[in-house]
Short mmCIF file of N, CA and C in Angstrom, two decimals:
data_model
loop_
_atom_site.label_atom_id
_atom_site.label_comp_id
_atom_site.label_asym_id
_atom_site.label_seq_id
_atom_site.Cartn_x
_atom_site.Cartn_y
_atom_site.Cartn_z
N MET A 1 12.30 0.67 -27.04
CA MET A 1 11.59 0.54 -25.78
C MET A 1 10.32 -0.28 -26.00
N THR A 2 10.08 -1.24 -25.15
CA THR A 2 8.90 -2.10 -25.26
C THR A 2 7.73 -1.44 -24.54
N THR A 3 6.58 -1.43 -25.19
CA THR A 3 5.39 -0.87 -24.60
C THR A 3 4.52 -2.00 -24.06
N ALA A 4 4.16 -1.90 -22.80
CA ALA A 4 3.30 -2.91 -22.19
C ALA A 4 1.86 -2.71 -22.67
N ASN A 5 1.12 -3.81 -22.78
CA ASN A 5 -0.28 -3.75 -23.17
C ASN A 5 -1.12 -3.76 -21.90
N TYR A 6 -1.45 -2.59 -21.39
CA TYR A 6 -2.17 -2.47 -20.12
C TYR A 6 -3.56 -3.09 -20.21
N ASP A 7 -4.19 -2.99 -21.38
CA ASP A 7 -5.54 -3.52 -21.55
C ASP A 7 -5.58 -5.04 -21.44
N ALA A 8 -4.48 -5.69 -21.78
CA ALA A 8 -4.44 -7.15 -21.72
C ALA A 8 -4.19 -7.66 -20.30
N MET A 9 -3.79 -6.77 -19.40
CA MET A 9 -3.49 -7.16 -18.02
C MET A 9 -4.75 -7.11 -17.17
N SER A 10 -4.85 -8.05 -16.23
CA SER A 10 -5.92 -7.94 -15.24
C SER A 10 -5.57 -6.75 -14.34
N LEU A 11 -6.51 -6.31 -13.55
CA LEU A 11 -6.26 -5.18 -12.66
C LEU A 11 -5.14 -5.51 -11.67
N ASP A 12 -5.12 -6.72 -11.16
CA ASP A 12 -4.06 -7.12 -10.23
C ASP A 12 -2.70 -7.19 -10.93
N GLU A 13 -2.68 -7.67 -12.17
CA GLU A 13 -1.43 -7.70 -12.93
C GLU A 13 -0.94 -6.28 -13.20
N LEU A 14 -1.87 -5.40 -13.53
CA LEU A 14 -1.50 -4.01 -13.79
C LEU A 14 -0.96 -3.36 -12.52
N ARG A 15 -1.54 -3.68 -11.39
CA ARG A 15 -1.04 -3.16 -10.11
C ARG A 15 0.40 -3.60 -9.89
N GLN A 16 0.66 -4.88 -10.11
CA GLN A 16 2.01 -5.41 -9.93
C GLN A 16 2.99 -4.73 -10.91
N TYR A 17 2.53 -4.50 -12.13
CA TYR A 17 3.37 -3.83 -13.12
C TYR A 17 3.71 -2.42 -12.66
N VAL A 18 2.70 -1.69 -12.18
CA VAL A 18 2.92 -0.32 -11.72
C VAL A 18 3.90 -0.30 -10.55
N LEU A 19 3.77 -1.25 -9.64
CA LEU A 19 4.69 -1.31 -8.50
C LEU A 19 6.12 -1.59 -8.96
N ALA A 20 6.28 -2.38 -10.01
CA ALA A 20 7.61 -2.71 -10.51
C ALA A 20 8.18 -1.63 -11.43
N HIS A 21 7.30 -0.82 -12.02
CA HIS A 21 7.71 0.22 -12.98
C HIS A 21 7.13 1.57 -12.56
N ARG A 22 7.56 2.04 -11.43
CA ARG A 22 7.00 3.27 -10.85
C ARG A 22 7.19 4.50 -11.72
N GLU A 23 8.11 4.46 -12.63
CA GLU A 23 8.35 5.60 -13.51
C GLU A 23 7.35 5.66 -14.66
N ASP A 24 6.57 4.62 -14.87
CA ASP A 24 5.62 4.54 -15.98
C ASP A 24 4.32 5.23 -15.58
N ILE A 25 4.26 6.51 -15.85
CA ILE A 25 3.11 7.34 -15.47
C ILE A 25 1.85 6.92 -16.23
N ILE A 26 2.00 6.51 -17.47
CA ILE A 26 0.85 6.08 -18.27
C ILE A 26 0.23 4.82 -17.66
N ALA A 27 1.07 3.90 -17.20
CA ALA A 27 0.56 2.68 -16.55
C ALA A 27 -0.15 3.04 -15.26
N PHE A 28 0.42 3.97 -14.50
CA PHE A 28 -0.21 4.39 -13.25
C PHE A 28 -1.59 4.99 -13.51
N GLN A 29 -1.69 5.86 -14.52
CA GLN A 29 -2.98 6.47 -14.84
C GLN A 29 -3.98 5.42 -15.30
N ALA A 30 -3.52 4.44 -16.07
CA ALA A 30 -4.40 3.34 -16.50
C ALA A 30 -4.89 2.57 -15.28
N TYR A 31 -4.01 2.34 -14.32
CA TYR A 31 -4.39 1.62 -13.11
C TYR A 31 -5.42 2.41 -12.31
N VAL A 32 -5.21 3.71 -12.15
CA VAL A 32 -6.15 4.54 -11.41
C VAL A 32 -7.51 4.54 -12.10
N ASP A 33 -7.52 4.73 -13.41
CA ASP A 33 -8.78 4.75 -14.16
C ASP A 33 -9.53 3.42 -14.03
N ARG A 34 -8.82 2.32 -14.18
CA ARG A 34 -9.47 1.01 -14.09
C ARG A 34 -9.91 0.70 -12.66
N SER A 35 -9.13 1.15 -11.68
CA SER A 35 -9.51 0.93 -10.28
C SER A 35 -10.79 1.68 -9.95
N LYS A 36 -10.89 2.92 -10.44
CA LYS A 36 -12.12 3.70 -10.22
C LYS A 36 -13.30 3.01 -10.88
N ALA A 37 -13.11 2.56 -12.11
CA ALA A 37 -14.20 1.90 -12.84
C ALA A 37 -14.64 0.61 -12.15
N ALA A 38 -13.70 -0.07 -11.51
CA ALA A 38 -14.01 -1.33 -10.82
C ALA A 38 -14.53 -1.11 -9.42
N GLY A 39 -14.58 0.14 -8.98
CA GLY A 39 -15.07 0.44 -7.64
C GLY A 39 -14.07 0.17 -6.54
N ARG A 40 -12.80 0.08 -6.90
CA ARG A 40 -11.76 -0.19 -5.91
C ARG A 40 -11.21 1.06 -5.24
N MET A 41 -11.49 2.21 -5.81
CA MET A 41 -10.95 3.45 -5.24
C MET A 41 -11.89 3.95 -4.15
N ILE A 42 -11.30 4.33 -3.05
CA ILE A 42 -12.06 4.87 -1.92
C ILE A 42 -11.65 6.33 -1.76
N SER A 43 -12.64 7.19 -1.64
CA SER A 43 -12.34 8.61 -1.45
C SER A 43 -13.12 9.12 -0.24
N ILE A 44 -12.62 10.21 0.30
CA ILE A 44 -13.30 10.81 1.45
C ILE A 44 -13.52 12.29 1.20
N ASP A 45 -14.52 12.81 1.84
CA ASP A 45 -14.83 14.23 1.81
C ASP A 45 -14.53 14.77 3.20
N LEU A 46 -13.45 15.53 3.33
CA LEU A 46 -13.06 16.03 4.64
C LEU A 46 -14.04 17.06 5.19
N ASN A 47 -14.94 17.56 4.35
CA ASN A 47 -15.97 18.48 4.82
C ASN A 47 -17.13 17.73 5.48
N ASP A 48 -17.16 16.42 5.29
CA ASP A 48 -18.18 15.58 5.89
C ASP A 48 -17.80 15.34 7.35
N ASN A 49 -18.66 15.76 8.27
CA ASN A 49 -18.37 15.58 9.69
C ASN A 49 -18.28 14.12 10.09
N ASN A 50 -18.85 13.24 9.31
CA ASN A 50 -18.82 11.80 9.60
C ASN A 50 -17.87 11.06 8.65
N TRP A 51 -16.81 11.72 8.20
CA TRP A 51 -15.93 11.13 7.20
C TRP A 51 -15.29 9.84 7.69
N GLU A 52 -14.99 9.73 8.96
CA GLU A 52 -14.36 8.51 9.47
C GLU A 52 -15.32 7.32 9.36
N GLU A 53 -16.58 7.53 9.71
CA GLU A 53 -17.56 6.47 9.62
C GLU A 53 -17.81 6.10 8.16
N THR A 54 -17.85 7.11 7.30
CA THR A 54 -18.05 6.88 5.87
C THR A 54 -16.89 6.07 5.30
N LEU A 55 -15.67 6.44 5.67
CA LEU A 55 -14.50 5.72 5.21
C LEU A 55 -14.51 4.27 5.69
N THR A 56 -14.84 4.07 6.95
CA THR A 56 -14.92 2.71 7.51
C THR A 56 -15.93 1.88 6.73
N GLU A 57 -17.07 2.45 6.42
CA GLU A 57 -18.11 1.74 5.67
C GLU A 57 -17.64 1.42 4.25
N GLN A 58 -16.96 2.37 3.59
CA GLN A 58 -16.45 2.12 2.24
C GLN A 58 -15.43 0.99 2.25
N ILE A 59 -14.56 0.97 3.25
CA ILE A 59 -13.57 -0.10 3.36
C ILE A 59 -14.26 -1.44 3.58
N ARG A 60 -15.26 -1.46 4.47
CA ARG A 60 -16.00 -2.69 4.73
C ARG A 60 -16.65 -3.21 3.45
N GLN A 61 -17.29 -2.32 2.70
CA GLN A 61 -17.93 -2.73 1.46
C GLN A 61 -16.91 -3.21 0.44
N SER A 62 -15.79 -2.53 0.36
CA SER A 62 -14.75 -2.90 -0.59
C SER A 62 -14.18 -4.28 -0.28
N THR A 63 -13.93 -4.55 0.98
CA THR A 63 -13.36 -5.85 1.33
C THR A 63 -14.38 -6.96 1.16
N SER A 64 -15.65 -6.67 1.37
CA SER A 64 -16.66 -7.72 1.16
C SER A 64 -16.83 -8.01 -0.32
N VAL A 65 -16.74 -7.01 -1.17
CA VAL A 65 -16.84 -7.20 -2.63
C VAL A 65 -15.63 -8.00 -3.12
N GLU A 66 -14.44 -7.68 -2.63
CA GLU A 66 -13.24 -8.39 -3.05
C GLU A 66 -13.28 -9.85 -2.62
N SER A 67 -13.78 -10.13 -1.42
CA SER A 67 -13.82 -11.51 -0.96
C SER A 67 -14.87 -12.32 -1.72
N GLU A 68 -15.94 -11.66 -2.18
CA GLU A 68 -16.96 -12.35 -2.97
C GLU A 68 -16.44 -12.71 -4.35
N SER A 69 -15.51 -11.90 -4.90
CA SER A 69 -15.00 -12.15 -6.24
C SER A 69 -13.90 -13.20 -6.27
N GLU A 70 -13.42 -13.63 -5.12
CA GLU A 70 -12.34 -14.63 -5.09
C GLU A 70 -12.85 -16.03 -5.21
#
């Protein structure tokens, strides 16, 4: 069995790999960890009464950061 080198992949390449190899749990965890570190993961607190506004703001910030990096 061939082992993929997740560290050598860009985050987008790793995402594509995970989508093509959904059974590879280690790759998925690597993707989640790197996405969090890159600030790509968005989370919400359902106990926050303003969670919808917070989520909208996080999405806006995320998309502006991604467009700046292109």
